[in-house]
Tab-separated table of C-alpha atoms (C1' of nucleotides) in Angstrom:
chain	number	residue	atom	x	y	z
A	1	MET	CA	44.393	-4.442	-38.575
A	2	ASP	CA	46.603	-7.108	-39.896
A	3	SER	CA	44.942	-10.136	-41.555
A	4	ALA	CA	46.749	-12.488	-39.925
A	5	THR	CA	45.544	-10.342	-36.283
A	6	LYS	CA	41.967	-10.891	-36.698
A	7	ASP	CA	40.157	-13.243	-34.644
A	8	THR	CA	38.252	-15.766	-36.445
A	9	ALA	CA	34.558	-15.115	-36.885
A	10	THR	CA	36.245	-12.098	-38.859
A	11	ARG	CA	38.762	-13.927	-40.617
A	12	ILE	CA	35.518	-16.285	-41.792
A	13	LEU	CA	33.043	-13.280	-42.553
A	14	ASP	CA	35.456	-11.660	-44.793
A	15	ALA	CA	36.323	-14.521	-47.115
A	16	ALA	CA	32.978	-16.251	-47.617
A	17	GLU	CA	32.117	-12.410	-48.613
A	18	ARG	CA	34.519	-12.230	-50.781
A	19	LEU	CA	34.257	-16.172	-52.408
A	20	PHE	CA	29.891	-15.323	-52.645
A	21	VAL	CA	30.318	-12.509	-53.763
A	22	GLU	CA	32.495	-14.148	-57.247
A	23	HIS	CA	30.656	-17.472	-57.626
A	24	GLY	CA	27.774	-17.358	-55.388
A	25	PHE	CA	26.182	-18.416	-52.428
A	26	GLU	CA	25.189	-21.983	-54.134
A	27	ALA	CA	29.091	-22.605	-55.279
A	28	THR	CA	30.598	-21.137	-52.242
A	29	SER	CA	31.721	-24.492	-50.431
A	30	LEU	CA	32.108	-23.734	-46.581
A	31	ARG	CA	35.516	-25.964	-46.962
A	32	THR	CA	37.024	-23.558	-49.334
A	33	ILE	CA	35.362	-20.374	-47.116
A	34	THR	CA	37.721	-22.312	-44.361
A	35	GLN	CA	40.743	-22.485	-46.037
A	36	GLN	CA	40.851	-19.018	-47.607
A	37	ALA	CA	40.167	-17.724	-44.045
A	38	GLU	CA	42.456	-20.088	-43.020
A	39	VAL	CA	40.678	-21.950	-40.523
A	40	ASN	CA	39.322	-25.202	-39.468
A	41	LEU	CA	36.501	-25.821	-41.002
A	42	ALA	CA	34.563	-26.897	-38.264
A	43	ALA	CA	34.669	-23.293	-36.472
A	44	VAL	CA	32.079	-22.368	-38.975
A	45	ASN	CA	29.404	-23.730	-37.508
A	46	TYR	CA	30.551	-23.193	-33.850
A	47	HIS	CA	30.733	-19.446	-34.915
A	48	PHE	CA	28.009	-19.230	-37.202
A	49	GLY	CA	25.853	-21.953	-37.039
A	50	SER	CA	24.908	-23.346	-39.869
A	51	LYS	CA	25.708	-21.921	-43.727
A	52	ASP	CA	23.034	-20.405	-43.746
A	53	ALA	CA	24.249	-18.138	-41.148
A	54	LEU	CA	26.877	-17.626	-42.074
A	55	PHE	CA	25.471	-15.971	-45.127
A	56	GLN	CA	23.303	-13.773	-42.848
A	57	ALA	CA	25.350	-12.615	-40.384
A	58	VAL	CA	27.934	-11.483	-43.385
A	59	LEU	CA	24.860	-9.569	-44.414
A	60	VAL	CA	23.591	-7.992	-41.480
A	61	ARG	CA	27.713	-7.081	-40.567
A	62	ARG	CA	27.729	-3.853	-43.244
A	63	LEU	CA	23.649	-3.517	-43.848
A	64	ALA	CA	22.945	-2.269	-40.306
A	65	PRO	CA	25.812	0.554	-40.165
A	66	LEU	CA	24.456	0.948	-44.142
A	67	ASN	CA	21.479	1.539	-43.787
A	68	GLN	CA	21.853	3.545	-40.761
A	69	GLN	CA	23.859	5.817	-42.690
A	70	CYS	CA	20.677	6.675	-45.295
A	71	VAL	CA	18.790	7.087	-42.750
A	72	ALA	CA	20.339	9.941	-40.923
A	73	GLU	CA	21.618	11.877	-44.165
A	74	LEU	CA	17.817	12.026	-45.445
A	75	ASP	CA	17.673	13.384	-42.249
A	76	VAL	CA	20.013	16.273	-42.492
A	77	LEU	CA	19.098	16.838	-45.734
A	78	GLU	CA	15.037	16.860	-45.231
A	79	LYS	CA	16.515	19.715	-41.625
A	80	SER	CA	18.892	21.478	-43.362
A	81	GLY	CA	15.744	24.018	-45.183
A	82	ALA	CA	17.920	23.766	-48.159
A	83	PRO	CA	15.807	22.610	-51.544
A	84	ILE	CA	15.951	19.098	-51.883
A	85	THR	CA	16.221	17.890	-55.652
A	86	VAL	CA	16.003	14.194	-57.177
A	87	GLU	CA	19.810	13.886	-57.502
A	88	GLY	CA	19.890	15.709	-53.609
A	89	VAL	CA	17.365	12.334	-52.428
A	90	LEU	CA	19.597	9.497	-54.982
A	91	MET	CA	22.710	11.320	-54.045
A	92	THR	CA	22.052	10.144	-49.518
A	93	PHE	CA	21.954	6.840	-50.613
A	94	ILE	CA	24.469	6.521	-53.200
A	95	ARG	CA	26.939	8.211	-51.062
A	96	PRO	CA	26.871	5.329	-48.247
A	97	CYS	CA	27.161	2.793	-50.970
A	98	LEU	CA	30.741	4.338	-52.506
A	99	ALA	CA	31.751	5.219	-49.287
A	100	LEU	CA	31.623	1.396	-48.510
A	101	SER	CA	32.775	0.530	-51.914
A	102	LYS	CA	35.674	2.082	-51.342
A	103	ASP	CA	36.445	1.064	-47.724
A	104	PRO	CA	40.448	0.699	-47.936
A	105	ASN	CA	40.448	-2.669	-46.993
A	106	ARG	CA	38.048	-3.438	-49.777
A	107	GLY	CA	36.018	-5.476	-47.580
A	108	GLY	CA	32.670	-3.064	-47.806
A	109	ALA	CA	33.722	-3.055	-51.997
A	110	MET	CA	33.284	-6.742	-51.624
A	111	PHE	CA	29.741	-6.229	-49.322
A	112	VAL	CA	28.309	-3.828	-51.954
A	113	ARG	CA	29.310	-5.979	-55.116
A	114	LEU	CA	27.318	-9.125	-53.107
A	115	LEU	CA	24.257	-7.456	-51.819
A	116	SER	CA	23.883	-6.124	-56.009
A	117	ARG	CA	24.459	-10.781	-56.425
A	118	THR	CA	22.353	-11.009	-53.603
A	119	PHE	CA	19.394	-8.999	-54.864
A	120	VAL	CA	19.578	-10.038	-58.904
A	121	GLU	CA	20.004	-13.889	-57.640
A	122	ASN	CA	16.446	-13.664	-55.575
A	123	HIS	CA	17.746	-15.405	-52.353
A	124	ARG	CA	15.088	-16.804	-49.939
A	125	LEU	CA	17.681	-14.488	-47.247
A	126	ILE	CA	16.911	-11.582	-49.415
A	127	ARG	CA	13.649	-12.427	-49.760
A	128	ASP	CA	12.160	-13.054	-46.765
A	129	THR	CA	14.126	-12.027	-44.091
A	130	LEU	CA	15.349	-8.582	-44.699
A	131	PRO	CA	13.232	-6.981	-46.451
A	132	GLN	CA	10.728	-6.753	-42.634
A	133	GLN	CA	13.650	-5.508	-41.561
A	134	TYR	CA	13.863	-2.461	-43.617
A	135	SER	CA	11.124	-0.832	-44.193
A	136	GLU	CA	12.226	2.360	-42.311
A	137	PHE	CA	14.465	2.754	-45.206
A	138	VAL	CA	11.468	1.574	-48.113
A	139	ASN	CA	9.152	3.671	-46.220
A	140	ARG	CA	11.719	6.593	-45.816
A	141	TYR	CA	13.307	6.680	-49.707
A	142	SER	CA	8.974	6.088	-50.477
A	143	LYS	CA	7.927	9.858	-49.115
A	144	ALA	CA	11.611	11.558	-50.062
A	145	PHE	CA	10.777	10.214	-53.785
A	146	SER	CA	7.242	11.532	-54.014
A	147	ARG	CA	8.084	14.949	-52.348
A	148	VAL	CA	10.616	15.331	-55.446
A	149	LEU	CA	8.522	13.876	-58.424
A	150	PRO	CA	5.364	15.485	-56.988
A	151	GLY	CA	4.087	14.382	-61.121
A	152	LEU	CA	4.279	11.412	-61.082
A	153	LYS	CA	0.892	8.879	-60.010
A	154	LEU	CA	2.146	6.348	-57.371
A	155	GLU	CA	2.154	3.739	-59.651
A	156	GLU	CA	4.344	5.135	-61.939
A	157	LEU	CA	7.019	6.421	-59.185
A	158	ALA	CA	7.374	2.927	-58.255
A	159	TRP	CA	8.294	1.730	-61.209
A	160	ARG	CA	10.198	4.416	-61.101
A	161	LEU	CA	11.896	3.837	-58.413
A	162	HIS	CA	12.326	-0.115	-59.574
A	163	LEU	CA	13.564	0.657	-62.138
A	164	ALA	CA	16.140	3.080	-60.987
A	165	PHE	CA	17.108	0.979	-57.465
A	166	GLY	CA	17.462	-2.254	-60.006
A	167	LEU	CA	20.439	-0.526	-62.317
A	168	MET	CA	22.038	0.982	-59.366
A	169	PHE	CA	22.789	-2.717	-57.706
A	170	ASN	CA	23.072	-3.849	-60.852
A	171	ALA	CA	25.559	-1.258	-61.866
A	172	PHE	CA	27.465	-1.516	-58.701
A	173	ALA	CA	27.785	-4.913	-59.268
A	174	GLY	CA	29.878	-4.341	-62.035
A	175	ASN	CA	29.925	-7.284	-64.144
A	176	ASP	CA	32.230	-7.770	-66.453
A	177	VAL	CA	29.896	-9.447	-68.484
A	178	LEU	CA	28.695	-6.469	-69.733
A	179	LYS	CA	30.329	-5.433	-71.507
A	180	ILE	CA	30.059	-7.941	-74.484
A	181	PHE	CA	27.516	-5.607	-75.433
A	182	VAL	CA	30.479	-2.194	-75.573
A	183	LYS	CA	33.738	-2.379	-77.452
A	184	SER	CA	35.258	-4.310	-74.679
A	185	ASP	CA	38.345	-2.185	-73.222
A	186	ILE	CA	36.526	0.951	-72.782
A	187	VAL	CA	34.359	0.857	-69.892
A	188	SER	CA	35.988	-0.275	-66.677
A	189	ALA	CA	33.282	-1.831	-64.290
A	190	ARG	CA	35.033	-1.969	-61.882
A	191	ASP	CA	36.328	1.240	-60.260
A	192	PRO	CA	33.035	2.840	-58.249
A	193	ASP	CA	33.642	6.481	-58.576
A	194	THR	CA	33.510	6.538	-62.184
A	195	VAL	CA	30.175	3.920	-62.191
A	196	VAL	CA	28.644	6.186	-60.312
A	197	ARG	CA	30.097	8.977	-62.427
A	198	HIS	CA	27.672	7.986	-65.225
A	199	MET	CA	25.263	6.177	-63.408
A	200	ILE	CA	24.266	9.385	-62.029
A	201	PRO	CA	22.486	11.278	-64.695
A	202	PHE	CA	21.747	8.490	-66.174
A	203	VAL	CA	19.487	7.468	-63.546
A	204	ILE	CA	18.027	11.565	-63.244
A	205	ALA	CA	17.354	11.483	-67.106
A	206	GLY	CA	15.223	8.128	-66.115
A	207	LEU	CA	13.421	9.050	-63.150
A	208	THR	CA	12.757	12.558	-64.367
A	209	ASN	CA	11.312	12.081	-67.672
A	210	PRO	CA	7.854	13.618	-69.072
A	211	ALA	CA	7.446	10.653	-71.005
A	212	THR	CA	4.423	9.187	-69.769
A	213	GLN	CA	3.547	5.594	-71.456
A	214	SER	CA	-0.312	5.036	-72.316
B	1	MET	CA	2.398	-29.458	-79.444
B	2	ASP	CA	1.056	-31.645	-76.467
B	3	SER	CA	4.028	-31.638	-73.323
B	4	ALA	CA	3.232	-35.739	-73.167
B	5	THR	CA	4.334	-36.536	-76.703
B	6	LYS	CA	7.677	-34.493	-76.918
B	7	ASP	CA	10.983	-35.895	-76.923
B	8	THR	CA	13.072	-36.922	-74.024
B	9	ALA	CA	15.510	-34.369	-75.388
B	10	THR	CA	12.900	-30.943	-75.347
B	11	ARG	CA	10.994	-32.780	-71.938
B	12	ILE	CA	14.627	-31.852	-70.298
B	13	LEU	CA	15.565	-28.976	-71.802
B	14	ASP	CA	12.259	-27.885	-71.270
B	15	ALA	CA	12.836	-27.976	-67.271
B	16	ALA	CA	15.884	-27.066	-67.368
B	17	GLU	CA	14.866	-23.455	-68.369
B	18	ARG	CA	12.271	-23.002	-65.762
B	19	LEU	CA	14.912	-24.726	-62.908
B	20	PHE	CA	17.923	-22.947	-63.886
B	21	VAL	CA	15.331	-19.526	-63.631
B	22	GLU	CA	13.981	-20.376	-60.779
B	23	HIS	CA	16.928	-21.960	-58.305
B	24	GLY	CA	20.510	-21.289	-60.310
B	25	PHE	CA	22.437	-23.460	-61.862
B	26	GLU	CA	24.043	-24.249	-59.193
B	27	ALA	CA	21.275	-24.472	-56.986
B	28	THR	CA	19.790	-27.046	-59.751
B	29	SER	CA	19.827	-31.017	-59.433
B	30	LEU	CA	19.808	-32.915	-62.663
B	31	ARG	CA	17.607	-35.496	-60.300
B	32	THR	CA	15.022	-32.896	-60.236
B	33	ILE	CA	15.499	-31.672	-63.901
B	34	THR	CA	14.489	-34.963	-64.819
B	35	GLN	CA	11.570	-35.520	-62.270
B	36	GLN	CA	9.805	-32.798	-63.871
B	37	ALA	CA	10.285	-33.476	-66.881
B	38	GLU	CA	9.744	-37.455	-66.063
B	39	VAL	CA	12.317	-39.222	-68.043
B	40	ASN	CA	15.304	-41.201	-66.168
B	41	LEU	CA	18.044	-39.495	-64.638
B	42	ALA	CA	20.222	-41.174	-66.580
B	43	ALA	CA	19.105	-39.567	-69.912
B	44	VAL	CA	20.737	-36.135	-69.688
B	45	ASN	CA	24.254	-37.364	-70.088
B	46	TYR	CA	22.748	-39.446	-72.752
B	47	HIS	CA	21.263	-36.928	-75.005
B	48	PHE	CA	23.142	-34.242	-73.791
B	49	GLY	CA	27.252	-35.118	-72.500
B	50	SER	CA	27.280	-32.970	-68.755
B	51	LYS	CA	24.721	-30.175	-66.705
B	52	ASP	CA	27.331	-27.762	-67.884
B	53	ALA	CA	26.519	-28.987	-71.986
B	54	LEU	CA	23.493	-29.036	-71.045
B	55	PHE	CA	23.188	-25.996	-69.737
B	56	GLN	CA	25.097	-24.531	-72.750
B	57	ALA	CA	21.996	-26.264	-74.983
B	58	VAL	CA	19.030	-24.478	-72.921
B	59	LEU	CA	20.817	-21.362	-73.737
B	60	VAL	CA	21.884	-21.842	-77.672
B	61	ARG	CA	18.291	-23.395	-78.165
B	62	ARG	CA	17.280	-19.939	-78.034
B	63	LEU	CA	20.043	-17.388	-78.416
B	64	ALA	CA	20.413	-18.515	-81.910
B	65	PRO	CA	17.321	-17.624	-83.338
B	66	LEU	CA	16.519	-14.639	-81.019
B	67	ASN	CA	20.267	-13.621	-82.662
B	68	GLN	CA	18.979	-13.682	-85.920
B	69	GLN	CA	16.705	-12.084	-85.216
B	70	CYS	CA	17.884	-9.228	-83.360
B	71	VAL	CA	20.119	-8.064	-86.764
B	72	ALA	CA	16.989	-9.256	-88.711
B	73	GLU	CA	14.924	-6.188	-86.972
B	74	LEU	CA	18.177	-3.951	-87.817
B	75	ASP	CA	18.735	-5.151	-91.514
B	76	VAL	CA	14.817	-3.334	-91.664
B	77	LEU	CA	14.955	-0.288	-90.161
B	78	GLU	CA	18.947	0.479	-91.460
B	79	LYS	CA	17.431	-0.209	-95.206
B	80	SER	CA	13.738	1.370	-95.023
B	81	GLY	CA	14.930	4.934	-95.213
B	82	ALA	CA	11.998	5.873	-92.737
B	83	PRO	CA	14.718	7.990	-90.114
B	84	ILE	CA	16.012	5.649	-87.669
B	85	THR	CA	15.362	7.080	-83.137
B	86	VAL	CA	16.998	5.597	-80.738
B	87	GLU	CA	13.881	4.262	-80.080
B	88	GLY	CA	13.362	2.617	-83.081
B	89	VAL	CA	16.581	1.439	-82.768
B	90	LEU	CA	16.079	-0.046	-78.818
B	91	MET	CA	12.671	-1.979	-80.281
B	92	THR	CA	14.587	-3.878	-83.303
B	93	PHE	CA	15.956	-5.566	-79.600
B	94	ILE	CA	12.778	-5.723	-77.144
B	95	ARG	CA	10.683	-6.777	-79.963
B	96	PRO	CA	11.869	-9.991	-80.609
B	97	CYS	CA	12.495	-10.324	-76.995
B	98	LEU	CA	8.691	-9.477	-76.443
B	99	ALA	CA	7.818	-12.250	-78.271
B	100	LEU	CA	9.923	-14.585	-77.058
B	101	SER	CA	8.394	-13.028	-73.750
B	102	LYS	CA	4.669	-14.482	-75.006
B	103	ASP	CA	5.261	-17.350	-76.592
B	104	PRO	CA	2.219	-19.035	-75.587
B	105	ASN	CA	3.714	-21.995	-74.419
B	106	ARG	CA	5.410	-20.414	-72.140
B	107	GLY	CA	8.702	-21.820	-72.707
B	108	GLY	CA	9.929	-18.014	-74.381
B	109	ALA	CA	9.240	-16.208	-71.388
B	110	MET	CA	10.993	-19.067	-69.251
B	111	PHE	CA	14.232	-17.889	-71.597
B	112	VAL	CA	14.628	-14.652	-70.891
B	113	ARG	CA	15.102	-14.543	-67.501
B	114	LEU	CA	17.418	-17.067	-67.356
B	115	LEU	CA	19.490	-15.711	-69.935
B	116	SER	CA	18.894	-11.965	-67.959
B	117	ARG	CA	19.181	-14.183	-65.020
B	118	THR	CA	22.966	-15.884	-66.118
B	119	PHE	CA	23.834	-12.301	-67.226
B	120	VAL	CA	23.598	-10.943	-63.778
B	121	GLU	CA	25.276	-13.620	-62.427
B	122	ASN	CA	27.995	-13.573	-64.583
B	123	HIS	CA	28.311	-17.425	-65.303
B	124	ARG	CA	31.168	-19.287	-66.762
B	125	LEU	CA	29.467	-20.239	-69.506
B	126	ILE	CA	28.233	-16.775	-70.467
B	127	ARG	CA	31.542	-15.443	-69.611
B	128	ASP	CA	34.267	-17.538	-71.365
B	129	THR	CA	32.178	-19.143	-74.721
B	130	LEU	CA	29.104	-16.980	-75.299
B	131	PRO	CA	30.564	-14.155	-76.497
B	132	GLN	CA	32.229	-14.520	-79.405
B	133	GLN	CA	29.795	-16.263	-81.490
B	134	TYR	CA	28.002	-13.251	-81.180
B	135	SER	CA	30.241	-10.239	-82.336
B	136	GLU	CA	27.559	-9.702	-85.367
B	137	PHE	CA	25.147	-8.437	-82.255
B	138	VAL	CA	27.634	-6.130	-80.727
B	139	ASN	CA	29.498	-5.116	-83.373
B	140	ARG	CA	25.770	-3.743	-85.440
B	141	TYR	CA	24.131	-2.552	-81.789
B	142	SER	CA	27.401	-0.599	-81.059
B	143	LYS	CA	27.243	1.434	-85.117
B	144	ALA	CA	23.414	1.073	-84.411
B	145	PHE	CA	23.866	3.198	-81.704
B	146	SER	CA	26.414	5.224	-81.938
B	147	ARG	CA	24.474	6.230	-85.340
B	148	VAL	CA	21.087	7.507	-83.420
B	149	LEU	CA	23.436	9.078	-80.927
B	150	PRO	CA	25.735	10.829	-82.711
B	151	GLY	CA	27.414	13.865	-79.531
B	152	LEU	CA	29.036	10.861	-77.190
B	153	LYS	CA	32.357	9.755	-77.219
B	154	LEU	CA	32.869	6.614	-77.768
B	155	GLU	CA	33.485	6.752	-73.283
B	156	GLU	CA	30.440	7.662	-72.923
B	157	LEU	CA	28.384	5.915	-75.436
B	158	ALA	CA	29.719	2.357	-74.128
B	159	TRP	CA	29.337	3.180	-70.257
B	160	ARG	CA	25.215	3.822	-71.389
B	161	LEU	CA	25.417	0.975	-73.498
B	162	HIS	CA	26.297	-0.886	-70.284
B	163	LEU	CA	24.082	0.918	-68.156
B	164	ALA	CA	21.027	1.319	-70.335
B	165	PHE	CA	21.205	-3.112	-71.474
B	166	GLY	CA	21.884	-4.103	-67.714
B	167	LEU	CA	18.810	-2.130	-66.616
B	168	MET	CA	16.600	-4.226	-70.036
B	169	PHE	CA	17.868	-7.454	-68.402
B	170	ASN	CA	17.092	-6.900	-64.967
B	171	ALA	CA	14.156	-5.892	-66.055
B	172	PHE	CA	13.304	-8.037	-67.817
B	173	ALA	CA	14.481	-11.070	-65.386
B	174	GLY	CA	11.364	-9.428	-63.028
B	175	ASN	CA	13.160	-10.485	-59.917
B	176	ASP	CA	10.127	-9.517	-57.653
B	177	VAL	CA	12.748	-8.783	-54.365
B	178	LEU	CA	13.220	-5.620	-56.504
B	179	LYS	CA	9.464	-4.711	-55.047
B	180	ILE	CA	11.143	-4.580	-51.375
B	181	PHE	CA	11.777	-0.601	-52.694
B	182	VAL	CA	8.316	0.250	-53.341
B	183	LYS	CA	4.268	-0.396	-52.374
B	184	SER	CA	4.105	-4.674	-52.912
B	185	ASP	CA	1.357	-4.393	-54.860
B	186	ILE	CA	1.879	-2.050	-56.873
B	187	VAL	CA	4.613	-3.161	-59.555
B	188	SER	CA	3.794	-6.670	-60.988
B	189	ALA	CA	7.447	-6.395	-62.294
B	190	ARG	CA	6.632	-10.135	-63.907
B	191	ASP	CA	4.312	-8.959	-67.245
B	192	PRO	CA	6.377	-8.630	-69.594
B	193	ASP	CA	4.070	-5.274	-71.354
B	194	THR	CA	3.766	-3.642	-68.418
B	195	VAL	CA	7.572	-4.787	-67.620
B	196	VAL	CA	8.513	-2.590	-71.557
B	197	ARG	CA	6.174	-0.023	-71.725
B	198	HIS	CA	7.948	1.479	-68.055
B	199	MET	CA	11.464	0.803	-69.309
B	200	ILE	CA	11.254	2.566	-73.100
B	201	PRO	CA	10.898	5.993	-72.034
B	202	PHE	CA	13.729	5.541	-68.757
B	203	VAL	CA	16.170	3.855	-70.890
B	204	ILE	CA	15.947	5.804	-74.045
B	205	ALA	CA	15.441	9.305	-71.761
B	206	GLY	CA	19.494	7.219	-69.582
B	207	LEU	CA	20.329	6.463	-73.643
B	208	THR	CA	19.573	10.644	-74.758
B	209	ASN	CA	20.790	12.754	-71.225
B	210	PRO	CA	21.718	15.233	-72.618
B	211	ALA	CA	23.962	15.931	-69.293
B	212	THR	CA	28.176	14.547	-69.412
B	213	GLN	CA	30.420	14.392	-66.977
B	214	SER	CA	32.930	16.040	-66.505
C	1	DG	C1'	16.824	-44.736	-76.089
C	2	DT	C1'	15.333	-46.480	-71.627
C	3	DC	C1'	16.163	-48.443	-67.476
C	4	DT	C1'	18.908	-49.954	-62.912
C	5	DA	C1'	22.359	-49.694	-60.509
C	6	DT	C1'	25.851	-48.179	-58.765
C	7	DA	C1'	30.367	-45.923	-59.010
C	8	DT	C1'	33.149	-41.688	-57.076
C	9	DC	C1'	33.016	-37.482	-55.067
C	10	DT	C1'	31.685	-33.788	-52.527
C	11	DC	C1'	28.190	-31.166	-49.496
C	12	DG	C1'	27.364	-28.950	-44.944
C	13	DA	C1'	27.278	-30.373	-40.363
C	14	DT	C1'	28.437	-33.209	-35.657
C	15	DA	C1'	30.653	-36.156	-32.863
C	16	DG	C1'	34.181	-35.825	-29.479
C	17	DA	C1'	39.183	-35.595	-27.800
C	18	DC	C1'	42.115	-31.718	-26.482
D	1	DG	C1'	37.564	-22.792	-28.721
D	2	DT	C1'	40.503	-25.621	-31.971
D	3	DC	C1'	41.731	-29.830	-34.325
D	4	DT	C1'	40.120	-34.704	-36.340
D	5	DA	C1'	36.793	-37.787	-37.996
D	6	DT	C1'	33.233	-39.154	-39.769
D	7	DC	C1'	28.696	-39.220	-40.517
D	8	DG	C1'	24.621	-39.609	-43.923
D	9	DA	C1'	22.784	-37.020	-47.819
D	10	DG	C1'	22.813	-35.926	-51.953
D	11	DA	C1'	25.552	-34.267	-56.557
D	12	DT	C1'	27.061	-35.992	-61.513
D	13	DA	C1'	28.230	-39.265	-64.282
D	14	DT	C1'	28.460	-44.297	-65.726
D	15	DA	C1'	28.708	-49.832	-66.944
D	16	DG	C1'	25.391	-52.554	-68.358
D	17	DA	C1'	21.618	-54.996	-68.946
D	18	DC	C1'	17.254	-54.335	-71.984
DNA sequence: GTCTATATCTCGATAGAC
DNA sequence: GTCTATCGAGATATAGAC
């Protein structure tokens, strides 16, 4: 669908998604959003009610289907009868993220970065409202990983998942700024396939690492 | 030194450090900073010139000594004659961060989280001005890690450092929000010793992982 | 150096015509 | 549903007395 033919609400969502990812929620004004969306300033409050509500709408538009896909992939994996591995469970999360990253009209790619950024920014909308809506996601992955990482104490498992998901969200965010720690031209942190290719073995190594600290 | 006896500029820096870490740069107003610092609103512009300049001052106050400590630790390690390991190099970075995290008047702990948050937020002041000032840091760690990870191609090494430093900054940031992926009460992501204890084996496993993707 | 007072601007949100 | 016009709040920054 061409940009000009999308309805007003969608145009606002697309522009907001892009701008929130680039500059963050607080630094993005409704005026900038409506200019880029080529709609009237008042349209935001007409369609969404407030800036906070717009942000929530931007998130749930893609988060709900993403959540469903992850759970569906877990269902397939667990009912397949095939042996389940750490990589297998990991890929049920990475594959939907990757599919979104490769969305041909680029909206999905924006969203993966926005989701990552929103998590690291610890925004109140993520902190207060979204967790309870996705308890199924949390429960399913907690169980799935405890099954493929059976040797770990509960606390140790929790820490490894904390670090692993933090790493993956951070990697998907693709911040160029981390390049200052490496030779700047080598790492192209924005190509999702490349990110995932390097991310997977790193995360698996961390998750399956036999060493446990005293 | 008691808080009340600190001079105005220091009180402003302390309050700004604390508030930037909690709410981010954009969402923190000079009014809030000066109220918490118990100084006059105009004092910020008198002492620092602008909000951007204040932010830069907050960063360089601690970043310059931190940078020096890391380089000094690398010097000691490399001149000791003892065998150099991945963990050894890693600890030259982690130890100064940890020392700062345990700053008794809590300013340092704030700063480590602020630094982490600023990196993941990809703020323009980090992106544009700071990298060139700390090229020594980058060069030294690039060389040190390539020495202890000799089997890796340059690109592979760059990716692993990208992921490793991203992970460490993210872990030091201690965002509660990642706890939604684990049982919420188990992980106390704010205690720096606990963070580091779980972080180190995870990072080492990722860095030294023999698997390389095609 | 520290204060009051204020200039100037931009923000989110809304009223009301069409 | 879409527009213009604007409100009131809050932002950064500064002028000028002390």
